[in-house]
Structures are given as C-alpha cells and as structure tokens.
PDB file of C-alpha atoms and ligand atoms in Angstrom:
ATOM      1  CA  MET A   1      33.165  12.125  23.365  1.00  0.00           C
ATOM      2  CA  ILE A   2      30.151   9.976  24.153  1.00  0.00           C
ATOM      3  CA  TYR A   3      28.538   7.926  21.405  1.00  0.00           C
ATOM      4  CA  ASP A   4      25.015   7.965  22.763  1.00  0.00           C
ATOM      5  CA  ARG A   5      23.500   4.859  21.271  1.00  0.00           C
ATOM      6  CA  LEU A   6      20.625   4.633  23.784  1.00  0.00           C
ATOM      7  CA  LYS A   7      19.342   8.174  23.166  1.00  0.00           C
ATOM      8  CA  MET A   8      17.550   8.672  26.478  1.00  0.00           C
ATOM      9  CA  ARG A   9      18.143  12.427  26.795  1.00  0.00           C
ATOM     10  CA  GLY A  10      15.113  14.157  28.272  1.00  0.00           C
ATOM     11  CA  GLN A  11      13.713  11.045  29.970  1.00  0.00           C
ATOM     12  CA  GLU A  12      13.060  11.545  33.659  1.00  0.00           C
ATOM     13  CA  ASN A  13      14.979   8.520  34.994  1.00  0.00           C
ATOM     14  CA  PHE A  14      18.029   9.323  32.823  1.00  0.00           C
ATOM     15  CA  LYS A  15      18.301  13.023  33.692  1.00  0.00           C
ATOM     16  CA  LYS A  16      20.841  12.321  36.419  1.00  0.00           C
ATOM     17  CA  ILE A  17      23.182  10.537  33.993  1.00  0.00           C
ATOM     18  CA  TYR A  18      23.045  13.256  31.356  1.00  0.00           C
ATOM     19  CA  LYS A  19      23.656  15.872  34.051  1.00  0.00           C
ATOM     20  CA  GLU A  20      26.640  13.921  35.347  1.00  0.00           C
ATOM     21  CA  PHE A  21      28.128  13.848  31.832  1.00  0.00           C
ATOM     22  CA  GLN A  22      27.200  17.385  30.836  1.00  0.00           C
ATOM     23  CA  ASP A  23      30.831  18.482  30.442  1.00  0.00           C
ATOM     24  CA  ILE A  24      31.605  15.709  28.004  1.00  0.00           C
ATOM     25  CA  PRO A  25      30.498  16.283  24.404  1.00  0.00           C
ATOM     26  CA  PHE A  26      27.992  13.856  22.839  1.00  0.00           C
ATOM     27  CA  THR A  27      27.710  12.766  19.206  1.00  0.00           C
ATOM     28  CA  HIS A  28      24.214  14.289  19.184  1.00  0.00           C
ATOM     29  CA  GLU A  29      21.970  16.287  21.503  1.00  0.00           C
ATOM     30  CA  ARG A  30      18.518  15.355  20.275  1.00  0.00           C
ATOM     31  CA  ILE A  31      15.864  14.695  22.932  1.00  0.00           C
ATOM     32  CA  GLY A  32      15.257  10.922  22.740  1.00  0.00           C
ATOM     33  CA  GLY A  33      12.107   9.311  21.381  1.00  0.00           C
ATOM     34  CA  SER A  34      10.680   8.263  18.016  1.00  0.00           C
ATOM     35  CA  LEU A  35       9.940  11.000  15.525  1.00  0.00           C
ATOM     36  CA  ASN A  36       6.251  11.727  15.291  1.00  0.00           C
ATOM     37  CA  LYS A  37       5.361  10.378  11.811  1.00  0.00           C
ATOM     38  CA  LEU A  38       2.920  13.202  11.102  1.00  0.00           C
ATOM     39  CA  THR A  39       5.442  15.874  12.081  1.00  0.00           C
ATOM     40  CA  ALA A  40       8.061  14.201   9.882  1.00  0.00           C
ATOM     41  CA  TYR A  41       5.785  13.947   6.811  1.00  0.00           C
ATOM     42  CA  ASN A  42       4.655  17.563   7.288  1.00  0.00           C
ATOM     43  CA  MET A  43       8.258  18.707   7.537  1.00  0.00           C
ATOM     44  CA  ILE A  44       9.234  16.923   4.320  1.00  0.00           C
ATOM     45  CA  VAL A  45       6.235  18.290   2.431  1.00  0.00           C
ATOM     46  CA  ALA A  46       6.938  21.823   3.699  1.00  0.00           C
ATOM     47  CA  ASP A  47      10.526  21.479   2.456  1.00  0.00           C
ATOM     48  CA  GLY A  48       9.204  20.416  -0.949  1.00  0.00           C
ATOM     49  CA  ARG A  49      12.257  18.652  -2.416  1.00  0.00           C
ATOM     50  CA  PHE A  50      11.062  15.088  -1.837  1.00  0.00           C
ATOM     51  CA  ASN A  51       7.304  15.313  -2.343  1.00  0.00           C
ATOM     52  CA  GLU A  52       7.283  12.617  -5.012  1.00  0.00           C
ATOM     53  CA  TYR A  53       8.336  10.062  -2.355  1.00  0.00           C
ATOM     54  CA  ILE A  54       5.657  11.024   0.172  1.00  0.00           C
ATOM     55  CA  ILE A  55       2.728   8.613   0.403  1.00  0.00           C
ATOM     56  CA  PRO A  56      -0.557  10.588   0.386  1.00  0.00           C
ATOM     57  CA  TYR A  57      -1.512  10.996   4.065  1.00  0.00           C
ATOM     58  CA  ARG A  58      -3.558  13.034   6.469  1.00  0.00           C
ATOM     59  CA  PRO A  59      -4.146  13.123  10.183  1.00  0.00           C
ATOM     60  CA  LEU A  60      -7.002  10.848  11.203  1.00  0.00           C
ATOM     61  CA  ASP A  61      -8.960  13.544  12.990  1.00  0.00           C
ATOM     62  CA  ASN A  62     -12.398  12.890  11.531  1.00  0.00           C
ATOM     63  CA  LEU A  63     -14.228   9.950   9.989  1.00  0.00           C
ATOM     64  CA  ASP A  64     -15.053  11.781   6.758  1.00  0.00           C
ATOM     65  CA  ALA A  65     -11.358  12.122   6.028  1.00  0.00           C
ATOM     66  CA  LEU A  66     -10.922   8.359   6.348  1.00  0.00           C
ATOM     67  CA  LEU A  67     -13.972   7.553   4.188  1.00  0.00           C
ATOM     68  CA  LYS A  68     -12.730   9.960   1.527  1.00  0.00           C
ATOM     69  CA  PHE A  69      -9.284   8.323   1.528  1.00  0.00           C
ATOM     70  CA  LEU A  70     -10.916   4.875   1.226  1.00  0.00           C
ATOM     71  CA  GLU A  71     -12.974   6.077  -1.709  1.00  0.00           C
ATOM     72  CA  LEU A  72      -9.870   7.464  -3.376  1.00  0.00           C
ATOM     73  CA  TYR A  73      -7.473   4.557  -2.788  1.00  0.00           C
ATOM     74  CA  GLY A  74      -9.591   1.485  -1.909  1.00  0.00           C
ATOM     75  CA  LYS A  75      -6.965   0.351   0.606  1.00  0.00           C
ATOM     76  CA  VAL A  76      -5.493   2.530   3.321  1.00  0.00           C
ATOM     77  CA  ILE A  77      -3.160   2.165   6.279  1.00  0.00           C
ATOM     78  CA  VAL A  78      -4.123   3.595   9.643  1.00  0.00           C
ATOM     79  CA  LYS A  79      -1.196   3.921  12.047  1.00  0.00           C
ATOM     80  CA  LEU A  80      -0.222   5.592  15.297  1.00  0.00           C
ATOM     81  CA  VAL A  81       1.824   8.746  14.720  1.00  0.00           C
ATOM     82  CA  SER A  82       4.300   7.593  17.310  1.00  0.00           C
ATOM     83  CA  GLY A  83       3.986   3.827  17.023  1.00  0.00           C
ATOM     84  CA  SER A  84       6.980   1.529  16.937  1.00  0.00           C
ATOM     85  CA  TYR A  85       7.994  -1.969  15.883  1.00  0.00           C
ATOM     86  CA  GLY A  86       5.025  -2.344  13.523  1.00  0.00           C
ATOM     87  CA  GLN A  87       2.465  -2.143  16.340  1.00  0.00           C
ATOM     88  CA  SER A  88      -0.904  -0.603  15.520  1.00  0.00           C
ATOM     89  CA  ILE A  89      -0.478  -0.813  11.763  1.00  0.00           C
ATOM     90  CA  ILE A  90      -4.005  -1.417  10.453  1.00  0.00           C
ATOM     91  CA  LEU A  91      -4.903  -2.116   6.844  1.00  0.00           C
ATOM     92  CA  VAL A  92      -8.436  -1.050   5.916  1.00  0.00           C
ATOM     93  CA  GLU A  93     -10.130  -2.232   2.706  1.00  0.00           C
ATOM     94  CA  GLN A  94     -13.592  -1.376   1.528  1.00  0.00           C
ATOM     95  CA  TYR A  95     -15.821  -3.885  -0.281  1.00  0.00           C
ATOM     96  CA  ASN A  96     -19.192  -2.292  -1.080  1.00  0.00           C
ATOM     97  CA  ASP A  97     -20.938  -2.053   2.320  1.00  0.00           C
ATOM     98  CA  TYR A  98     -18.255  -3.990   4.178  1.00  0.00           C
ATOM     99  CA  TYR A  99     -14.895  -3.072   5.577  1.00  0.00           C
ATOM    100  CA  LYS A 100     -12.021  -5.436   6.109  1.00  0.00           C
ATOM    101  CA  LEU A 101      -9.666  -4.553   8.944  1.00  0.00           C
ATOM    102  CA  SER A 102      -6.350  -6.353   9.248  1.00  0.00           C
ATOM    103  CA  GLU A 103      -3.786  -6.030  12.007  1.00  0.00           C
ATOM    104  CA  GLY A 104      -0.837  -8.339  12.603  1.00  0.00           C
ATOM    105  CA  GLN A 105      -1.886 -11.512  10.829  1.00  0.00           C
ATOM    106  CA  LYS A 106      -5.572 -11.287  11.729  1.00  0.00           C
ATOM    107  CA  SER A 107      -8.497  -9.838   9.763  1.00  0.00           C
ATOM    108  CA  VAL A 108     -12.118  -9.070  10.559  1.00  0.00           C
ATOM    109  CA  LEU A 109     -15.015  -7.963   8.381  1.00  0.00           C
ATOM    110  CA  ALA A 110     -17.242  -5.190   9.721  1.00  0.00           C
ATOM    111  CA  ASN A 111     -20.332  -3.361   8.533  1.00  0.00           C
ATOM    112  CA  LYS A 112     -20.184   0.420   8.291  1.00  0.00           C
ATOM    113  CA  HIS A 113     -21.652   0.970  11.760  1.00  0.00           C
ATOM    114  CA  ASP A 114     -19.150  -1.326  13.516  1.00  0.00           C
ATOM    115  CA  PHE A 115     -16.286  -0.042  11.399  1.00  0.00           C
ATOM    116  CA  LEU A 116     -16.997   3.586  12.303  1.00  0.00           C
ATOM    117  CA  ALA A 117     -17.390   2.661  15.980  1.00  0.00           C
ATOM    118  CA  PHE A 118     -13.996   0.927  15.902  1.00  0.00           C
ATOM    119  CA  ILE A 119     -12.291   3.909  14.273  1.00  0.00           C
ATOM    120  CA  ASN A 120     -14.015   6.333  16.659  1.00  0.00           C
ATOM    121  CA  LYS A 121     -12.587   4.419  19.587  1.00  0.00           C
ATOM    122  CA  LEU A 122      -9.111   4.435  18.022  1.00  0.00           C
ATOM    123  CA  VAL A 123      -9.177   8.164  17.467  1.00  0.00           C
ATOM    124  CA  LYS A 124     -10.194   8.757  21.084  1.00  0.00           C
ATOM    125  CA  ASN A 125      -7.256   6.719  22.368  1.00  0.00           C
ATOM    126  CA  GLY A 126      -4.381   8.113  20.353  1.00  0.00           C
ATOM    127  CA  GLN A 127      -3.219  10.203  17.438  1.00  0.00           C
ATOM    128  CA  PHE A 128      -3.347   8.319  14.132  1.00  0.00           C
ATOM    129  CA  VAL A 129      -2.452   9.064  10.555  1.00  0.00           C
ATOM    130  CA  VAL A 130      -4.189   7.599   7.496  1.00  0.00           C
ATOM    131  CA  GLN A 131      -2.150   6.820   4.404  1.00  0.00           C
ATOM    132  CA  GLN A 132      -2.645   5.320   0.983  1.00  0.00           C
ATOM    133  CA  TYR A 133      -1.686   1.625   1.126  1.00  0.00           C
ATOM    134  CA  ILE A 134       1.342   1.009  -1.085  1.00  0.00           C
ATOM    135  CA  LYS A 135       1.498  -2.465  -2.528  1.00  0.00           C
ATOM    136  CA  SER A 136       5.129  -3.407  -1.911  1.00  0.00           C
ATOM    137  CA  ARG A 137       5.017  -7.191  -2.292  1.00  0.00           C
ATOM    138  CA  THR A 138       7.325  -9.985  -3.353  1.00  0.00           C
ATOM    139  CA  LEU A 139       6.482 -12.352  -6.231  1.00  0.00           C
ATOM    140  CA  ALA A 140       5.091 -14.718  -3.581  1.00  0.00           C
ATOM    141  CA  ASN A 141       2.878 -11.838  -2.359  1.00  0.00           C
ATOM    142  CA  ALA A 142       4.654 -11.304   0.985  1.00  0.00           C
ATOM    143  CA  PRO A 143       4.932  -7.663   2.148  1.00  0.00           C
ATOM    144  CA  PHE A 144       8.405  -6.131   1.992  1.00  0.00           C
ATOM    145  CA  ASP A 145      10.152  -2.829   2.400  1.00  0.00           C
ATOM    146  CA  ILE A 146      13.755  -1.785   2.094  1.00  0.00           C
ATOM    147  CA  ARG A 147      15.668  -0.526   5.113  1.00  0.00           C
ATOM    148  CA  VAL A 148      18.497   1.815   4.181  1.00  0.00           C
ATOM    149  CA  ARG A 149      20.753   2.268   7.178  1.00  0.00           C
ATOM    150  CA  LEU A 150      22.927   5.387   7.245  1.00  0.00           C
ATOM    151  CA  VAL A 151      25.408   6.895   9.691  1.00  0.00           C
ATOM    152  CA  LYS A 152      27.724   9.864   9.505  1.00  0.00           C
ATOM    153  CA  ASN A 153      31.298   9.053   8.530  1.00  0.00           C
ATOM    154  CA  ARG A 154      34.624  10.651   9.511  1.00  0.00           C
ATOM    155  CA  GLU A 155      33.883  13.635   7.259  1.00  0.00           C
ATOM    156  CA  GLY A 156      30.480  14.106   8.883  1.00  0.00           C
ATOM    157  CA  LYS A 157      28.818  12.996   5.646  1.00  0.00           C
ATOM    158  CA  TRP A 158      25.942  10.512   5.511  1.00  0.00           C
ATOM    159  CA  THR A 159      27.079   7.146   4.326  1.00  0.00           C
ATOM    160  CA  ILE A 160      25.145   3.930   3.704  1.00  0.00           C
ATOM    161  CA  VAL A 161      26.090   1.110   6.043  1.00  0.00           C
ATOM    162  CA  LYS A 162      23.666  -1.485   4.711  1.00  0.00           C
ATOM    163  CA  ILE A 163      20.640  -1.847   2.481  1.00  0.00           C
ATOM    164  CA  TYR A 164      18.441  -4.773   3.426  1.00  0.00           C
ATOM    165  CA  PRO A 165      14.980  -5.858   2.390  1.00  0.00           C
ATOM    166  CA  ARG A 166      12.658  -6.889   5.205  1.00  0.00           C
ATOM    167  CA  VAL A 167      10.080  -9.490   4.219  1.00  0.00           C
ATOM    168  CA  GLY A 168       7.015 -10.120   6.373  1.00  0.00           C
ATOM    169  CA  ASP A 169       4.735 -13.113   6.615  1.00  0.00           C
ATOM    170  CA  ILE A 170       2.408 -13.577   3.648  1.00  0.00           C
ATOM    171  CA  ASN A 171      -0.573 -12.730   5.899  1.00  0.00           C
ATOM    172  CA  ALA A 172       1.095  -9.775   7.596  1.00  0.00           C
ATOM    173  CA  ILE A 173       1.053  -6.073   6.769  1.00  0.00           C
ATOM    174  CA  ALA A 174       4.072  -4.751   8.632  1.00  0.00           C
ATOM    175  CA  THR A 175       7.635  -5.751   7.767  1.00  0.00           C
ATOM    176  CA  ASN A 176       9.307  -4.875  11.064  1.00  0.00           C
ATOM    177  CA  ILE A 177      11.819  -7.433  12.263  1.00  0.00           C
ATOM    178  CA  ALA A 178      10.125  -7.117  15.689  1.00  0.00           C
ATOM    179  CA  SER A 179       6.874  -8.313  14.066  1.00  0.00           C
ATOM    180  CA  GLY A 180       8.582 -11.427  12.716  1.00  0.00           C
ATOM    181  CA  ALA A 181       9.857 -10.205   9.331  1.00  0.00           C
ATOM    182  CA  ALA A 182      13.152 -11.523   7.933  1.00  0.00           C
ATOM    183  CA  MET A 183      16.219  -9.619   6.734  1.00  0.00           C
ATOM    184  CA  LYS A 184      17.324 -10.508   3.189  1.00  0.00           C
ATOM    185  CA  GLU A 185      20.341  -9.780   0.996  1.00  0.00           C
ATOM    186  CA  TRP A 186      19.422  -6.848  -1.264  1.00  0.00           C
ATOM    187  CA  ASP A 187      20.970  -8.034  -4.554  1.00  0.00           C
ATOM    188  CA  ILE A 188      19.690 -11.604  -4.274  1.00  0.00           C
ATOM    189  CA  PHE A 189      16.252 -10.427  -3.201  1.00  0.00           C
ATOM    190  CA  PHE A 190      16.115  -8.014  -6.118  1.00  0.00           C
ATOM    191  CA  LYS A 191      17.105 -10.563  -8.722  1.00  0.00           C
ATOM    192  CA  ASN A 192      14.564 -13.071  -7.385  1.00  0.00           C
ATOM    193  CA  ASN A 193      11.679 -10.643  -7.228  1.00  0.00           C
ATOM    194  CA  PHE A 194      12.369  -8.232 -10.079  1.00  0.00           C
ATOM    195  CA  PRO A 195      13.946 -10.571 -12.639  1.00  0.00           C
ATOM    196  CA  HIS A 196      13.275  -8.178 -15.531  1.00  0.00           C
ATOM    197  CA  GLU A 197      14.678  -5.066 -13.854  1.00  0.00           C
ATOM    198  CA  ASP A 198      18.214  -3.716 -13.744  1.00  0.00           C
ATOM    199  CA  PHE A 199      19.661  -4.146 -10.235  1.00  0.00           C
ATOM    200  CA  GLU A 200      22.577  -1.710 -10.692  1.00  0.00           C
ATOM    201  CA  LYS A 201      20.298   1.056 -11.935  1.00  0.00           C
ATOM    202  CA  THR A 202      17.772   0.636  -9.112  1.00  0.00           C
ATOM    203  CA  ASN A 203      20.503   0.290  -6.506  1.00  0.00           C
ATOM    204  CA  GLN A 204      22.151   3.513  -7.664  1.00  0.00           C
ATOM    205  CA  ARG A 205      18.821   5.341  -7.677  1.00  0.00           C
ATOM    206  CA  LEU A 206      18.133   4.093  -4.141  1.00  0.00           C
ATOM    207  CA  GLN A 207      21.579   5.069  -2.849  1.00  0.00           C
ATOM    208  CA  LYS A 208      21.426   8.526  -4.420  1.00  0.00           C
ATOM    209  CA  PHE A 209      17.977   9.172  -2.973  1.00  0.00           C
ATOM    210  CA  SER A 210      18.937   7.927   0.504  1.00  0.00           C
ATOM    211  CA  ILE A 211      22.082  10.038   0.781  1.00  0.00           C
ATOM    212  CA  GLU A 212      20.509  13.198  -0.637  1.00  0.00           C
ATOM    213  CA  PHE A 213      17.402  12.742   1.452  1.00  0.00           C
ATOM    214  CA  SER A 214      19.386  12.235   4.675  1.00  0.00           C
ATOM    215  CA  ARG A 215      21.512  15.322   4.018  1.00  0.00           C
ATOM    216  CA  CYS A 216      18.409  17.438   3.436  1.00  0.00           C
ATOM    217  CA  PHE A 217      16.491  15.875   6.316  1.00  0.00           C
ATOM    218  CA  GLN A 218      19.308  16.871   8.640  1.00  0.00           C
ATOM    219  CA  GLU A 219      18.838  20.475   7.458  1.00  0.00           C
ATOM    220  CA  MET A 220      15.073  20.264   8.000  1.00  0.00           C
ATOM    221  CA  ILE A 221      15.197  18.765  11.488  1.00  0.00           C
ATOM    222  CA  LYS A 222      18.044  20.980  12.740  1.00  0.00           C
ATOM    223  CA  ASP A 223      18.904  18.561  15.601  1.00  0.00           C
ATOM    224  CA  ASN A 224      22.296  17.059  14.964  1.00  0.00           C
ATOM    225  CA  LEU A 225      21.550  13.452  13.957  1.00  0.00           C
ATOM    226  CA  ASP A 226      24.062  10.595  13.792  1.00  0.00           C
ATOM    227  CA  ASP A 227      21.813   7.682  12.819  1.00  0.00           C
ATOM    228  CA  ILE A 228      19.157   7.290  10.138  1.00  0.00           C
ATOM    229  CA  GLY A 229      17.088   4.295   9.008  1.00  0.00           C
ATOM    230  CA  LEU A 230      14.847   4.848   6.001  1.00  0.00           C
ATOM    231  CA  ASP A 231      11.911   2.486   5.381  1.00  0.00           C
ATOM    232  CA  ILE A 232      11.211   2.490   1.652  1.00  0.00           C
ATOM    233  CA  ALA A 233       8.433   0.688  -0.233  1.00  0.00           C
ATOM    234  CA  ILE A 234       8.826  -0.210  -3.913  1.00  0.00           C
ATOM    235  CA  ASP A 235       5.621  -0.560  -5.926  1.00  0.00           C
ATOM    236  CA  SER A 236       5.092  -2.590  -9.107  1.00  0.00           C
ATOM    237  CA  ASN A 237       6.208   0.410 -11.227  1.00  0.00           C
ATOM    238  CA  MET A 238       9.550   0.434  -9.368  1.00  0.00           C
ATOM    239  CA  LYS A 239       8.610   3.703  -7.703  1.00  0.00           C
ATOM    240  CA  PHE A 240      10.114   4.379  -4.271  1.00  0.00           C
ATOM    241  CA  TRP A 241       7.836   5.530  -1.468  1.00  0.00           C
ATOM    242  CA  LEU A 242       9.110   6.745   1.894  1.00  0.00           C
ATOM    243  CA  ILE A 243       7.240   4.910   4.643  1.00  0.00           C
ATOM    244  CA  GLU A 244       9.158   6.254   7.604  1.00  0.00           C
ATOM    245  CA  VAL A 245      12.311   8.059   8.716  1.00  0.00           C
ATOM    246  CA  ASN A 246      13.832   6.484  11.844  1.00  0.00           C
ATOM    247  CA  VAL A 247      16.335   8.521  13.840  1.00  0.00           C
ATOM    248  CA  ASN A 248      15.984   7.114  17.334  1.00  0.00           C
ATOM    249  CA  ARG A 249      17.971   4.043  18.379  1.00  0.00           C
ATOM    250  CA  VAL A 250      17.974   2.738  14.808  1.00  0.00           C
ATOM    251  CA  ALA A 251      18.623  -1.011  14.714  1.00  0.00           C
ATOM    252  CA  THR A 252      22.239  -2.182  14.498  1.00  0.00           C
ATOM    253  CA  SER A 253      21.566  -5.926  14.836  1.00  0.00           C
ATOM    254  CA  PHE A 254      23.912  -7.924  12.581  1.00  0.00           C
ATOM    255  CA  ILE A 255      25.641  -4.729  11.359  1.00  0.00           C
ATOM    256  CA  GLU A 256      27.301  -3.629  14.603  1.00  0.00           C
ATOM    257  CA  PHE A 257      30.766  -3.692  13.072  1.00  0.00           C
ATOM    258  CA  GLU A 258      29.755  -1.834   9.903  1.00  0.00           C
ATOM    259  CA  VAL A 259      28.072   0.888  11.972  1.00  0.00           C
ATOM    260  CA  ALA A 260      31.089   1.206  14.308  1.00  0.00           C
ATOM    261  CA  GLU A 261      33.478   1.468  11.333  1.00  0.00           C
ATOM    262  CA  HIS A 262      31.970   4.877  10.535  1.00  0.00           C
ATOM    263  CA  ALA A 263      30.429   5.957  13.832  1.00  0.00           C
ATOM    264  CA  ILE A 264      33.738   5.812  15.751  1.00  0.00           C
ATOM    265  CA  PRO A 265      35.747   7.875  13.205  1.00  0.00           C
ATOM    266  CA  TYR A 266      32.819  10.329  13.167  1.00  0.00           C
ATOM    267  CA  ALA A 267      32.998  10.658  16.970  1.00  0.00           C
ATOM    268  CA  VAL A 268      36.792  11.092  16.780  1.00  0.00           C
ATOM    269  CA  SER A 269      36.395  13.797  14.125  1.00  0.00           C
ATOM    270  CA  LEU A 270      34.049  15.697  16.462  1.00  0.00           C
ATOM    271  CA  VAL A 271      36.691  15.563  19.215  1.00  0.00           C
ATOM    272  CA  ARG A 272      39.377  16.825  16.815  1.00  0.00           C
ATOM    273  CA  LYS A 273      37.142  19.669  15.667  1.00  0.00           C
ATOM    274  CA  ARG A 274      36.428  20.663  19.244  1.00  0.00           C
ATOM    275  CA  TYR A 275      39.997  20.645  20.508  1.00  0.00           C
ATOM    276  CA  LYS A 276      42.015  21.751  17.487  1.00  0.00           C
TER     277      LYS A 276
HETATM  278  N1  LIG B   1       1.348   3.263   3.674  1.00  0.00           N
HETATM  279  C1  LIG B   1       1.795   2.014   3.793  1.00  0.00           C
HETATM  280  N2  LIG B   1       1.643   1.111   2.776  1.00  0.00           N
HETATM  281  C2  LIG B   1       2.087  -0.168   2.897  1.00  0.00           C
HETATM  282  N3  LIG B   1       2.698  -0.653   3.992  1.00  0.00           N
HETATM  283  C3  LIG B   1       2.892   0.191   5.042  1.00  0.00           C
HETATM  284  C4  LIG B   1       2.452   1.562   5.000  1.00  0.00           C
HETATM  285  N4  LIG B   1       2.772   2.131   6.182  1.00  0.00           N
HETATM  286  C5  LIG B   1       3.383   1.176   6.924  1.00  0.00           C
HETATM  287  N5  LIG B   1       3.454   0.006   6.249  1.00  0.00           N
HETATM  288  C6  LIG B   1       4.082  -1.258   6.725  1.00  0.00           C
HETATM  289  O1  LIG B   1       4.122  -1.253   8.135  1.00  0.00           O
HETATM  290  C7  LIG B   1       5.483  -1.193   8.613  1.00  0.00           C
HETATM  291  C8  LIG B   1       5.588  -0.319   9.844  1.00  0.00           C
HETATM  292  O2  LIG B   1       5.194   1.014   9.531  1.00  0.00           O
HETATM  293  P1  LIG B   1       6.035   2.282   9.993  1.00  0.00           P
HETATM  294  O3  LIG B   1       7.453   2.112   9.605  1.00  0.00           O
HETATM  295  O4  LIG B   1       5.330   3.488   9.484  1.00  0.00           O
HETATM  296  O5  LIG B   1       5.864   2.268  11.604  1.00  0.00           O
HETATM  297  P2  LIG B   1       6.729   1.502  12.738  1.00  0.00           P
HETATM  298  O6  LIG B   1       7.830   0.767  12.087  1.00  0.00           O
HETATM  299  O7  LIG B   1       5.773   0.782  13.584  1.00  0.00           O
HETATM  300  O8  LIG B   1       7.375   2.627  13.547  1.00  0.00           O
HETATM  301  P3  LIG B   1       8.936   2.636  14.075  1.00  0.00           P
HETATM  302  O9  LIG B   1       9.831   2.444  12.903  1.00  0.00           O
HETATM  303  O10 LIG B   1       9.024   3.944  14.751  1.00  0.00           O
HETATM  304  O11 LIG B   1       9.102   1.456  14.962  1.00  0.00           O
HETATM  305  C9  LIG B   1       6.289  -0.689   7.423  1.00  0.00           C
HETATM  306  O12 LIG B   1       7.621  -1.112   7.524  1.00  0.00           O
HETATM  307  C10 LIG B   1       5.534  -1.322   6.260  1.00  0.00           C
HETATM  308  O13 LIG B   1       5.887  -2.680   6.102  1.00  0.00           O
HETATM  309 MG1  LIG B   2       9.278   1.512  10.572  1.00  0.00          MG
END
C-alpha cells in the first residue's frame, strides 16, 4: 500500500512513477491538484445539505455581477478559482464613487473607471469567483479562520486530527500560513477572543459539522479522499462559514505524528480489506 502524500497523479513528469507502481494499491486515486473552488461550492449547493455554511458567491464572469454583489454586501472577496496559499485574494470595498482594493497587506483607492479596468484585466487572465466578505476577526481586529484537519482512521471514518485557528497580520486579508499567518491553540484563542461564549458548545458544534460535512463531501466528490482541511470563518454572531475545502496535499506541518497515527492504520486497513 502506498500512502501518496504528494498527490501528483496525472502530472506529466510523474506519469512514469505512477505507471511503475500501478500494481501496488494507493490510499487514494484522485488526480492531483487543488479543487476548483467554484466547482466545489457548486457541488455543495447542488447537494443541498450544507447550504447554510456556503458564503454567497458567483463566478466573476461579468462586471455587473460584481457591482451587484458590492451593492448587496458592501465588501466582497475576489479570488482565483484555483488559487493557493492565499495568493490572489482581493478585498473590494465600495465608498460612494471610490473603490478600495486590498491584496496582501497593500491597499489602493480607485475611481470607477480604473476599478473596472483592473477587474476587466483580471477576468481576462484567469477564472475568478466573487464572494461576500465574511468578517472573521479577532478582538484586536486581525483576520482569522479555523483550520479543521481531518484524515480517515482505521475504520475508514473521518476523524479530526487538529483544530487550529490561523491568525493573519492586522493589515492582511488572507490567513494562510504561507502568507505569514500564525497557528494558535484553539481553546486559548477562543477564550481570549470570545470571552462571553461557551467553548465546549462551539467546539462540539464545529466538530460535528466537520465530521458530517467530510462524510457527505466524500459522497459528493466520489473520488476516494484520505485528507481534508476545512477553512472555516466565524462571524460576530458565532456563525460558521465554509471558506474552502482542501483535499490536495493538505498541510501536516507540526502535526505529522497525529496525522500518521490515523493515516497508517487506515492504509493497513485497506491492505487487510484487499487481501482478506
Ligand atoms: N469570503 C471571504 N471572506 C473573508 N475572508 C476570506 C474569504 N475568502 C477567503 N478569505 C481569506 O483568504 C484566505 C484564503 O482563501 P481560500 O482558502 O479561499 O484560498 P487559498 O487558501 O488561497 O487556496 P488554497 O487553500 O487552495 O491554497 C482564507 O483562509 C481567508 O482568510
Ligand atoms: Mg485556503
């Protein structure tokens, strides 16, 4: 059994390796690469069971759609459907005749003409999605989201390996570790930032959602997954919003042992099933 952590199946320069190993079973057979965010959101909405967690979104295929979203929500996120590591995450805010565009830790103000020209150029160069901006901020106003890291265990059931908040710079939008955000301890973070809320209750609600969602997502996607990382925003009403589902080479930094504790018995269980 091969535990395919690198997930390069389908990539030209790895074809030889996968061919060489074709007689050995793998823990999953999915073609490598990030999930297209638009495809994933559409799939979840079509399924219908988790619509309350889906941030209002639409493909950025025309400027009217973006202007309408801005009118509706005031602040929106524009992002690449297949972006990674928090790259190309743009926050757009409208102030009367002006638009504020922020990316990374930098912001610019633009009039409508320049703003539309900028967006036009974006749309020509890649596929983007526009989404309501969810204010998921710490008491000190730094952006955060919660990463729930799941793997399959020896029974083939999704199990949570770690829940960790990721806190970005106060001037940043994205909370990816690769963009400089920090990993925090979930319980301490919660008590510091939501002092009037019940940690146990929220933690249970988060765990229940993550496990049920992963089980159902596996049914939706059909590919046999072995790794999931959910990015979840929490707004000021304690509502959870699903920012992204990660299934490709999901980070294991600092939790290598915890991942292996389940991933290895899972791989062994697949061998047993195959040769019993
Ligand atoms: N609608 C949104 N509202 C608020 N913040 C958002 C929103 N969408 C994205 N973000 C912020 O930007 C970060 C990166 O966005 P997202 O997870 O969608 O893409 P990515 O991480 O770049 O892609 P990948 O996980 O494939 O590397 C999120 O973790 C979150 O901090
Ligand atoms: Mg992400």
